[in-house]
Coordinates of C-alpha atoms and ligand atoms in Angstrom, one line a residue:
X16 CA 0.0 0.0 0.0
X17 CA 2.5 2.6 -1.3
X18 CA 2.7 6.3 -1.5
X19 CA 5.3 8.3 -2.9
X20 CA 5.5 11.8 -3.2
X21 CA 6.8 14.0 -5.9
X22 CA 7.6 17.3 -4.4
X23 CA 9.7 20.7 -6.2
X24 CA 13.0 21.1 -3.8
X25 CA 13.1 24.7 -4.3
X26 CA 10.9 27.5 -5.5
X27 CA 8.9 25.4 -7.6
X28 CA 8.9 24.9 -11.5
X29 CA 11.4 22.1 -10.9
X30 CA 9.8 19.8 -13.4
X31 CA 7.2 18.1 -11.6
X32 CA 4.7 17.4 -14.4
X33 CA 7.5 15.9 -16.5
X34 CA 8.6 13.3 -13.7
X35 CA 5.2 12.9 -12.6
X36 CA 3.9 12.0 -16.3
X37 CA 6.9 9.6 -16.8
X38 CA 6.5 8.0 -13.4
X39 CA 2.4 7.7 -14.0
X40 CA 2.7 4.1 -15.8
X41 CA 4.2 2.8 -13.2
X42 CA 1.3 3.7 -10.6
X43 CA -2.6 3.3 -10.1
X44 CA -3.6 6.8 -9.0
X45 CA -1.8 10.3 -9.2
X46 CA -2.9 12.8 -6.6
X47 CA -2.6 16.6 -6.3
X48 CA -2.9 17.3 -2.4
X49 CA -2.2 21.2 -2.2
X50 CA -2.5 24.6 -4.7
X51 CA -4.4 25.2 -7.2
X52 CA -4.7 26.5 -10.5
X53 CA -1.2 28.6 -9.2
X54 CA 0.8 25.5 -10.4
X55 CA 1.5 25.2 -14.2
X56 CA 3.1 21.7 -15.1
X57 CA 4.5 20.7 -18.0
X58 CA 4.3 17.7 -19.8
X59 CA 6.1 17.1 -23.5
X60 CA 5.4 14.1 -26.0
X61 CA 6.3 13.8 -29.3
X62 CA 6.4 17.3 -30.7
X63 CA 3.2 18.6 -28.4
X64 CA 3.3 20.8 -25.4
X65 CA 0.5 20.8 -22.4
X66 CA 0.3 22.3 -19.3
X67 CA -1.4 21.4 -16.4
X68 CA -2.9 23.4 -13.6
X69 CA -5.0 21.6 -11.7
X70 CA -5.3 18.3 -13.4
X71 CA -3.1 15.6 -11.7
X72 CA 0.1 15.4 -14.4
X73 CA -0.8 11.1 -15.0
X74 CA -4.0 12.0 -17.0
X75 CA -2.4 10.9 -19.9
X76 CA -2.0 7.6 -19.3
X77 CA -4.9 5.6 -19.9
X78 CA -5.0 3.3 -16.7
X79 CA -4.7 5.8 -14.0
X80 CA -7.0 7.6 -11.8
X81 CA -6.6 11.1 -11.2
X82 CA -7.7 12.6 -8.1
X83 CA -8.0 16.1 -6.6
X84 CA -7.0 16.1 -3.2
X85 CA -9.0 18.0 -0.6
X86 CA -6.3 20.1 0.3
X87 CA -6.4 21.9 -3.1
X88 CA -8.3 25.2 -4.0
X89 CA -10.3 24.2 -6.6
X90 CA -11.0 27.3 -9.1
X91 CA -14.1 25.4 -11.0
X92 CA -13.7 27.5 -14.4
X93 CA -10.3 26.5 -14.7
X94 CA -10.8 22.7 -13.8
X95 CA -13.5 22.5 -16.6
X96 CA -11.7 24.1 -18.8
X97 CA -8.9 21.9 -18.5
X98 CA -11.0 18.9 -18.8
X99 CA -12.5 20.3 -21.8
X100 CA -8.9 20.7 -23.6
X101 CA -8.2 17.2 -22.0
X102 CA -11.1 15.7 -24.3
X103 CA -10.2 18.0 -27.1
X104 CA -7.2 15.9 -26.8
X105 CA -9.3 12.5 -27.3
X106 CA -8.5 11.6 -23.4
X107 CA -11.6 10.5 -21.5
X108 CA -11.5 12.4 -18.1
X109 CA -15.4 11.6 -16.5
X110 CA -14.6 7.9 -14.6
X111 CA -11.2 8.7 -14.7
X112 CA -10.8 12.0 -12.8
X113 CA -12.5 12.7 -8.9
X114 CA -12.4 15.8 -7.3
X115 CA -12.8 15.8 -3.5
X116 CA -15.9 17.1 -2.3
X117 CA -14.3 18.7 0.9
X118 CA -11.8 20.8 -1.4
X119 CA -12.5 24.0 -1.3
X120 CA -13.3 26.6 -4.0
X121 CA -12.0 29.7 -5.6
X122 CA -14.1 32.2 -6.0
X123 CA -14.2 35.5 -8.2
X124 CA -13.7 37.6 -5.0
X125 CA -11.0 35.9 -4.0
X126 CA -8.8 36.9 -7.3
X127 CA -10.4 40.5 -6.6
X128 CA -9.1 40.7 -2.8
X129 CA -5.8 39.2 -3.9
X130 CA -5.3 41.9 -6.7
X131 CA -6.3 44.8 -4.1
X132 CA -3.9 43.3 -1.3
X133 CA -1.3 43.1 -4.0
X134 CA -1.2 46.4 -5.4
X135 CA -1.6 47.8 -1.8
X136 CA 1.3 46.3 -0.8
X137 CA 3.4 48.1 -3.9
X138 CA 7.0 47.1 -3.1
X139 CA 6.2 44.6 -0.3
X140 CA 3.7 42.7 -2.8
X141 CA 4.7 39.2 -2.8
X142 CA 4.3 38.5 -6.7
X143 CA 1.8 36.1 -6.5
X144 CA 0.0 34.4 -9.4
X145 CA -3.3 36.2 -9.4
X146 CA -5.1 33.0 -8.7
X147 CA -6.9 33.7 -5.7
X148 CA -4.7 31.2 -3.9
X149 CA -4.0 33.1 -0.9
X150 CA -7.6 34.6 0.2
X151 CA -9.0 31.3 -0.7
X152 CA -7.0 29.4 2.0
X153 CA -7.7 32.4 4.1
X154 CA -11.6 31.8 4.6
X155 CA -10.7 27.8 4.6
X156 CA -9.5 28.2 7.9
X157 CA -11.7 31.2 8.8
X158 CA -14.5 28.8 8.3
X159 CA -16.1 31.0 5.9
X160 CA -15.2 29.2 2.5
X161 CA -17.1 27.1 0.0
X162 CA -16.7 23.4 -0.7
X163 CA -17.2 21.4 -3.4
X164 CA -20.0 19.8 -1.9
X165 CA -21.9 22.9 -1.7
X166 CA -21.5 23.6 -5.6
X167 CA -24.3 20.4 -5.5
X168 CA -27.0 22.0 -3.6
X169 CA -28.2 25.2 -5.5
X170 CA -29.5 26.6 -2.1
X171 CA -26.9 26.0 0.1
X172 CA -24.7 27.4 -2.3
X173 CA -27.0 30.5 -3.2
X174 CA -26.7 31.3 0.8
X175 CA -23.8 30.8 1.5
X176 CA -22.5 33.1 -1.9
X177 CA -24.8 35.9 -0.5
X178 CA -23.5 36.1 2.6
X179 CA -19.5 35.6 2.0
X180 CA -20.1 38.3 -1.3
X181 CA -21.8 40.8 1.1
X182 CA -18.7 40.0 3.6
X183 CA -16.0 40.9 0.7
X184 CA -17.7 43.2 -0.9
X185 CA -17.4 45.5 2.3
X186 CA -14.1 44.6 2.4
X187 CA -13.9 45.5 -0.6
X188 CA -15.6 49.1 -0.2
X189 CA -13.5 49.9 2.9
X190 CA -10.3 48.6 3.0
X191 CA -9.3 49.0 -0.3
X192 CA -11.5 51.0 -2.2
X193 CA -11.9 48.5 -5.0
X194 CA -14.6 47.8 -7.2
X195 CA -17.3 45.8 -5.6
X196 CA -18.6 42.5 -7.1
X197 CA -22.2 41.8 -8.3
X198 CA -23.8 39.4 -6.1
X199 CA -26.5 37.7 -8.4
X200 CA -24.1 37.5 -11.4
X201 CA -21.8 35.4 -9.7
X202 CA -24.7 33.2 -8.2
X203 CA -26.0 33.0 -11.3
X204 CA -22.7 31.9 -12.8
X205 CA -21.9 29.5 -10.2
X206 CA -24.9 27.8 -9.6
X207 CA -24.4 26.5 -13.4
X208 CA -21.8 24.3 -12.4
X209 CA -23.7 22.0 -10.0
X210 CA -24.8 18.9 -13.4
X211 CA -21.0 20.1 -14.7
X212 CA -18.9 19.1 -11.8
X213 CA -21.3 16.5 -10.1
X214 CA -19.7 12.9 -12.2
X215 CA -16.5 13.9 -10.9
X216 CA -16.8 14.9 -7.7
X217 CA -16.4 12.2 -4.8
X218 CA -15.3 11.0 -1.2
X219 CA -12.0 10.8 -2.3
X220 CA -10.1 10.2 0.8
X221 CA -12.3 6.9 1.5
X222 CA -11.5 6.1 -2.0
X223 CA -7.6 6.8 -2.1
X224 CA -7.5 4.6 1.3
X225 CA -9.8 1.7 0.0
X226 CA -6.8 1.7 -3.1
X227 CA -4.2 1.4 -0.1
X228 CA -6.0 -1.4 1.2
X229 CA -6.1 -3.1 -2.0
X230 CA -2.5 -2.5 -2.6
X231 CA -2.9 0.0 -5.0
X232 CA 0.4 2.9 -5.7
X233 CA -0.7 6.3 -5.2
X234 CA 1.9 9.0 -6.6
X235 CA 1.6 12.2 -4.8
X236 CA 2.0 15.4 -6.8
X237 CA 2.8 18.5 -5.1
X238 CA 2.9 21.7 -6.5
X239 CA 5.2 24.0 -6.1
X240 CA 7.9 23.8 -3.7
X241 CA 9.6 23.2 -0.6
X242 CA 11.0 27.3 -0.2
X243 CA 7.3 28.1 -1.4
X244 CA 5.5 26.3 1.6
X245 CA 3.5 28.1 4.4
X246 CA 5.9 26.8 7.5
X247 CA 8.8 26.2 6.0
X248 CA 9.8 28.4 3.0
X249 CA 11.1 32.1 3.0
X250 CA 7.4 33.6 4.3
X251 CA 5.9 35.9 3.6
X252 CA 7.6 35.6 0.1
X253 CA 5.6 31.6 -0.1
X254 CA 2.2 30.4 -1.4
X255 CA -0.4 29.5 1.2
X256 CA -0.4 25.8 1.3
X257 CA 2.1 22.9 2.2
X258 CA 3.9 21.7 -0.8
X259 CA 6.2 19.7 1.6
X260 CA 5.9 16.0 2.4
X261 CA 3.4 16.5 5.6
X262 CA 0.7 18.3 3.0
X263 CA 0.3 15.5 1.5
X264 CA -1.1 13.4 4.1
X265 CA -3.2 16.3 5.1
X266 CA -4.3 17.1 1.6
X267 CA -5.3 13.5 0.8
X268 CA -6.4 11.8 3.9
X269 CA -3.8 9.4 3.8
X270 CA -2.0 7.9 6.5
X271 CA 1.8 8.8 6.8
X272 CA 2.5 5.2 7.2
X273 CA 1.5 4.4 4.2
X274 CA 4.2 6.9 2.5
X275 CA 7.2 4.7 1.4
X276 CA 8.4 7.4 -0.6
X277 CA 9.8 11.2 -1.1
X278 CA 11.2 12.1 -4.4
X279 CA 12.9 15.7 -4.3
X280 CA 12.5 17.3 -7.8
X281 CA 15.7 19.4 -8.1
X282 CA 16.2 21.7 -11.4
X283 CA 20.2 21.6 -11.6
X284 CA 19.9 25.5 -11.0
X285 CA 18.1 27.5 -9.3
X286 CA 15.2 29.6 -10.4
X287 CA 12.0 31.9 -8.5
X288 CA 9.3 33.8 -9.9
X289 CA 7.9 36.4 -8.0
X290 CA 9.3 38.3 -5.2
X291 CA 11.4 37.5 -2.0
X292 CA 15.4 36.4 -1.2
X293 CA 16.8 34.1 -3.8
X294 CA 20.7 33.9 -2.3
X295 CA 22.0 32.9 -5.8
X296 CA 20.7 34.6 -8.0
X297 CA 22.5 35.8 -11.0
X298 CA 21.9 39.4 -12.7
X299 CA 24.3 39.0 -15.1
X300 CA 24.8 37.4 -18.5
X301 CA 25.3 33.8 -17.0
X302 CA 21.8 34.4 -15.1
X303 CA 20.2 35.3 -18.7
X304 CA 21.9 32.2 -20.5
X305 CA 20.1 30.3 -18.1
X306 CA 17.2 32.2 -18.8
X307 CA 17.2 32.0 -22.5
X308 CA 18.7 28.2 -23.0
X309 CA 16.0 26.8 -20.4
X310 CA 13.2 28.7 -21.3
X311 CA 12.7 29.9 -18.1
X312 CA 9.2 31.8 -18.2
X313 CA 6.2 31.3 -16.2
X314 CA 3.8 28.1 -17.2
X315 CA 1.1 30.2 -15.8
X316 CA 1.5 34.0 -16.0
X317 CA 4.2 33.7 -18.2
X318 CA 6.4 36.1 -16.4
X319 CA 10.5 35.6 -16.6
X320 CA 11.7 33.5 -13.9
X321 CA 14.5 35.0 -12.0
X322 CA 17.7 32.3 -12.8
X323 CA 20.7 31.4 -10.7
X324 CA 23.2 29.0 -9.6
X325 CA 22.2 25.7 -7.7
X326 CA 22.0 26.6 -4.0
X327 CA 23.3 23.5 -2.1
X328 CA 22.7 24.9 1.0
X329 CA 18.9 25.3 0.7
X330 CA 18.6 22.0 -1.1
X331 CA 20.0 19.9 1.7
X332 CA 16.9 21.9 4.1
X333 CA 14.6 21.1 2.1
X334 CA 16.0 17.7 2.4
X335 CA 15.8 17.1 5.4
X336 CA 12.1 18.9 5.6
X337 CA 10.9 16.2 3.3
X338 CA 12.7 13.1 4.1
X339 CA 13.5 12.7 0.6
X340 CA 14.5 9.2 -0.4
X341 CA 16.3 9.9 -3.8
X342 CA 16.2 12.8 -6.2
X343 CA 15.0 13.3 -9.6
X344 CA 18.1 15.8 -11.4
X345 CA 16.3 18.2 -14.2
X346 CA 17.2 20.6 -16.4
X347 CA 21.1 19.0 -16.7
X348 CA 21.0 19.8 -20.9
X349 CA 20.7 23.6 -19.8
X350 CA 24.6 23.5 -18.0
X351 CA 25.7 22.4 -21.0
X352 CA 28.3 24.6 -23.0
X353 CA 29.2 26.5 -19.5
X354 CA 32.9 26.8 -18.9
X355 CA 32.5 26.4 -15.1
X356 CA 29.6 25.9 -13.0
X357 CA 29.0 27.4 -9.5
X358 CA 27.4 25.7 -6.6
X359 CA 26.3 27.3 -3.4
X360 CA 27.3 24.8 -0.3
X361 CA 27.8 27.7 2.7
X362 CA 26.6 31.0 3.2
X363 CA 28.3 34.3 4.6
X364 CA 26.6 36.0 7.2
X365 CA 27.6 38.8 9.3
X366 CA 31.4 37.7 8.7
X367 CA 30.6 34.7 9.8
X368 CA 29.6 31.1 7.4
X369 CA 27.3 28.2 8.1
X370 CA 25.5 26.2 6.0
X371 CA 22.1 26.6 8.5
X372 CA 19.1 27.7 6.1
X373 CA 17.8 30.5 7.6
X374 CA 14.0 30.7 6.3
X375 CA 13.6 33.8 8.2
X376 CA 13.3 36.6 5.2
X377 CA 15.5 39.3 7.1
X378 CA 18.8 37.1 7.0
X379 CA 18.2 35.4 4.2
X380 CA 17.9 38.3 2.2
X381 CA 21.5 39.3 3.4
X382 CA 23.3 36.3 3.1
X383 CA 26.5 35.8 0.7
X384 CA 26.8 32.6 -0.9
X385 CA 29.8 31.3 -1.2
X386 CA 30.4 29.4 -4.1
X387 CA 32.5 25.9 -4.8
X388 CA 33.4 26.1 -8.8
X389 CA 33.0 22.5 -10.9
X390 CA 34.3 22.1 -14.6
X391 CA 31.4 22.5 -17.0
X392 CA 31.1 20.1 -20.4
X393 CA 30.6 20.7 -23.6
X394 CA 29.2 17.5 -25.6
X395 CA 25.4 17.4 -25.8
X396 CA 23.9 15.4 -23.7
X397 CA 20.5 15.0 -24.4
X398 CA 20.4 11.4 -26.1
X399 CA 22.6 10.1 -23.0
X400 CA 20.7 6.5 -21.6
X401 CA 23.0 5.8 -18.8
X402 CA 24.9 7.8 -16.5
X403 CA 28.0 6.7 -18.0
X404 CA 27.4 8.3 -21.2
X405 CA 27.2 11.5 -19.9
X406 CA 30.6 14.2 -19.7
X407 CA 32.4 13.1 -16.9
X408 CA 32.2 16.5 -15.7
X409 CA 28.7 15.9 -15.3
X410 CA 28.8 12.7 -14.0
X411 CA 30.7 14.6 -11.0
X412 CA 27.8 17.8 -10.7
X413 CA 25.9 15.0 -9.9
X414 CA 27.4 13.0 -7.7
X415 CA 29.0 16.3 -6.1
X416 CA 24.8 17.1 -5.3
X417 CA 24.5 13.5 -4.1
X418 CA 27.5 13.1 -1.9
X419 CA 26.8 16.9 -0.5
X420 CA 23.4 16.2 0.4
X421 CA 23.4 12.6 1.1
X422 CA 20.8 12.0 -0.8
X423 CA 20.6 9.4 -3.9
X424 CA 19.7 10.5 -7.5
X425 CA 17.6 8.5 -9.2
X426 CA 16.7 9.8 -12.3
X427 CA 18.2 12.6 -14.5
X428 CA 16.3 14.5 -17.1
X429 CA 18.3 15.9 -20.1
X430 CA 15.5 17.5 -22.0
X431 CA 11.5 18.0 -21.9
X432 CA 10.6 15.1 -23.7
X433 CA 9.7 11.7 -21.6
X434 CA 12.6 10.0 -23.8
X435 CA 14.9 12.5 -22.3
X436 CA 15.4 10.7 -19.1
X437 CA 17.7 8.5 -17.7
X438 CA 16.5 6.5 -15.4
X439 CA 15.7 2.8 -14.5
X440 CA 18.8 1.0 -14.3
X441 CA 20.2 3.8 -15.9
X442 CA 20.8 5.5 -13.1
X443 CA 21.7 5.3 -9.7
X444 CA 24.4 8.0 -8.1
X445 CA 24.7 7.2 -4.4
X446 CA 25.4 10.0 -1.9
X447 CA 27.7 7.8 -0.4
X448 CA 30.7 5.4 -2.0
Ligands
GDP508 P1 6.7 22.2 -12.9 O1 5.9 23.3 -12.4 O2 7.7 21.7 -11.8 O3 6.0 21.0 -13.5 O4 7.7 22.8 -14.0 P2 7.2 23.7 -15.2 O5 6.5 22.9 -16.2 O6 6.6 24.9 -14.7 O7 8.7 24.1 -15.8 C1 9.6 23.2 -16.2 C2 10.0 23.5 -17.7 O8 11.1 22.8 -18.0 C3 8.9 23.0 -18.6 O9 8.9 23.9 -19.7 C4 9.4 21.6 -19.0 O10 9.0 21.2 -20.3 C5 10.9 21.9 -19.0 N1 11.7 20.7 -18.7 C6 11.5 19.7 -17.8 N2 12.5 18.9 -17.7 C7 13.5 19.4 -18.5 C8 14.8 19.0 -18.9 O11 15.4 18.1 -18.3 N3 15.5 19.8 -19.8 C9 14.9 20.9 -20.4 N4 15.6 21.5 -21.2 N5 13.7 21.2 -20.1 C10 13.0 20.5 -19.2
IMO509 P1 4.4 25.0 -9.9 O1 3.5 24.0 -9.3 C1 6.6 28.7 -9.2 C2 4.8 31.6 -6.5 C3 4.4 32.9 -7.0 C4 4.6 33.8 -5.8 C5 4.2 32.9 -4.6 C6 2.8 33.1 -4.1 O2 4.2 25.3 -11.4 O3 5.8 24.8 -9.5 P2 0.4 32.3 -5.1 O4 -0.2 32.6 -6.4 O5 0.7 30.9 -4.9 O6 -0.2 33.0 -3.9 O7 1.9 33.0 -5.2 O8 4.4 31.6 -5.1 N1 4.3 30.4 -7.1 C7 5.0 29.6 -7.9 N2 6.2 29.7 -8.4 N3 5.9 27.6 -9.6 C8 4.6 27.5 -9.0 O9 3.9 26.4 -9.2 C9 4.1 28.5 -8.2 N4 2.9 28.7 -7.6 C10 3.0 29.9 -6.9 O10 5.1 33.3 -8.1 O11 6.0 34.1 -5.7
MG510 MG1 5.4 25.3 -13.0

């Protein structure tokens, strides 16, 4: 009764939705447990592109079962409009996607408050992605938000609308002197959705534990990543959920014993979009390279991701956060061609160096890495099927991560495509020799 978890290892956009989608034909059931339509995975076949917001990333692959966790914010536009590009695609979805009935909904008001706190903020604003992520989780644990569930019942739902649209639209008024939202429109809109959502939605924590029981494998997507998490990630510069290892029991209803797995997804740089401290981060031409050669622009707003070196320091937190088992290396291809390559394994503080993460914003924002240089490689390295095809100076980058960290890598990804990959018995650097 297996669950492993696929989690980003730094600021998210590691490459979840490629390992996920390679890794989802060797499971029964892929899960997204946190976020919402914040997340933009990308998945790469052949010579198409998709990307996924809220759809689990293993809806591709015939013989699994998608689910949507209760710990998500579920924005229902977005999810039917990704299951109707999903059919578009000649995928069935109904029977083969369930969307908890406890998760909790994004609502128009919450994009509006968002916007209004965001703007107010002016050079504090965190850079968030507009989704209505943040307010959302806000009236989840107010006890003011809207479930699933209550999509079902046009009633309920029309009360509880009127009173949480009168409640924000006074906000609203007051606080930030924004445009106030109609209340009937959006009931009207809403109420819509009820025969729309109904096939999918589901009890699916009794479902996802019956599937332990029967010795089904659940793989665990998280969005975003480790620095981006509510606890433990470089607040208030974070999302609002727990992309870390304990959201996922929280945001299924699984048991932790039944978790047998944490895979760290770590992009062999280092990149951030939005605001808030990002030690390594490069403002030069290296940091553009990066840029450029790894097409480093938002999934979902589109927005150039800040770029920098790979922060060892950070990584091996987020490590020990997580309890990863073995990592997934992406993004290697994108190194390639670079004469050296940097890698952050202490910081300089105050005159002083440690290699302590300190999440707290105010020192990490005045940290100095310091840097441990490693030869680059030059050959092209995307074809590579074992390890010992690659550069050797690349077969050292990653066993320098491994043996710094202590943690095993178990696959490497050389390109967007599922073929990229070296994995299997292709791979298997050990943090210790
Ligand atoms: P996610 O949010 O973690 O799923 O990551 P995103 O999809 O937002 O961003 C990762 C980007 O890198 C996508 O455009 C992927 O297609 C691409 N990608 C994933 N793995 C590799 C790789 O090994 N090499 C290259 N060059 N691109 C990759
Ligand atoms: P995936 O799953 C990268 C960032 C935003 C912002 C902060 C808060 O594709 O890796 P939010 O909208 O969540 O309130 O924004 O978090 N952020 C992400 N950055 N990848 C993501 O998702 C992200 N989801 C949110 O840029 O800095
Ligand atoms: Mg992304």
């Amino acid at each position: 009764m297996p669950v492993t978890i696929v989690i980003g290892s730094q600021w998210g956009d590691e490459g979840k939705g490629k390992i996920v989608d390679l890794l989802s034909d060797q499971v029964d059931i892929v899960a997204r447990y946190q976020g919402g339509a914040n997340a933009g995975h990308t998945i790469c076949w052949g010579d198409e592109t998709f990307v996924l917001h809220l759809v689990p990333s293993g809806i591709f692959h015939e013989g699994v079962t998608c689910v949507i966790g209760n710990g998500v914010v579920l924005d229902p536009v977005a999810v039917l409009d990704e299951i109707r590009m999903i059919r578009e695609l000649g995928y069935e979805v109904e029977g083969r996607l369930l969307i908890s009935h406890n998760a909790h909904l994004i609502m128009p008001y919450h994009k509006r408050i968002e916007a209004a706190r965001e703007q107010a903020r002016d050079a504090g604003a965190i850079g968030t992605t507009g989704r209505g992520i943040g307010p959302a989780y806000v009236d989840k644990f107010a006890r003011t938000g809207i479930r699933v569930v209550d999509l079902l019942d046009r009633d309920v739902l029309r009360e509880k609308l009127r009173v949480a649209i009168e409640e924000k639209n006074a906000i609203l008024r007051s606080i930030y002197g924004a445009e106030e939202l109609d209340v009937e429109a959006i009931i009207e809109e809403y109420v819509e959705f009820d025969q729309l959502i109904d096939p999918y939605v589901t009890d699916t924590t009794e479902y996802l534990c019956h599937a332990l029981q029967e010795g089904k494998h659940i793989l665990a997507e998280g969005a975003q990543g480790a620095l981006l998490d509510v606890d433990f990630g470089t607040y208030p510069f974070v999302t609002s959920s727990h992309p870390t290892a304990g959201g996922c029991c929280t945001g299924l209803g699984v048991p932790p014993t039944a978790v047998r797995r944490s895979i760290g997804i770590v992009k062999a740089y280092c990149t951030r979009v939005g605001n808030g401290p990002f030690p390594t981060e490069l403002h030069d031409e290296t940091g553009e390279r990066l840029r450029r050669v790894g097409h480093e622009f938002g999934a979902t707003t589109g927005r150039p991701r800040r770029c920098g070196w790979l922060d060892l320091v950070a990584l091996r937190y987020t490590s020990m956060v997580n309890g990863f088992t073995d990592y997934a290396i992406t993004k290697l291809d994108v190194l390639t061609g670079l004469d050296e390559i940097k890698v952050c394994v202490r910081y300089r503080y105050d005159g002083k160096e440690t290699t302590r993460f300190p999440a707290e914003v105010q020192t990490l924002s005045r940290v100095e890495p310091v840097y441990e240089s490693l030869p680059g490689w030059k050959e092209d390295i995307t074809g590579a099927e074992r390890v010992e095809d690659l550069p050797a100076a690349a077969q050292r980058y990653l066993q320098f991560i491994a043996g710094y960290t202590g943690v095993d890598i178990s696959l490497v990804s050389t390109g967007p495509k599922r073929e990229q990959t070296i994995h299997g018995a292709g791979v298997r650097i050990r943090a210790a020799v």
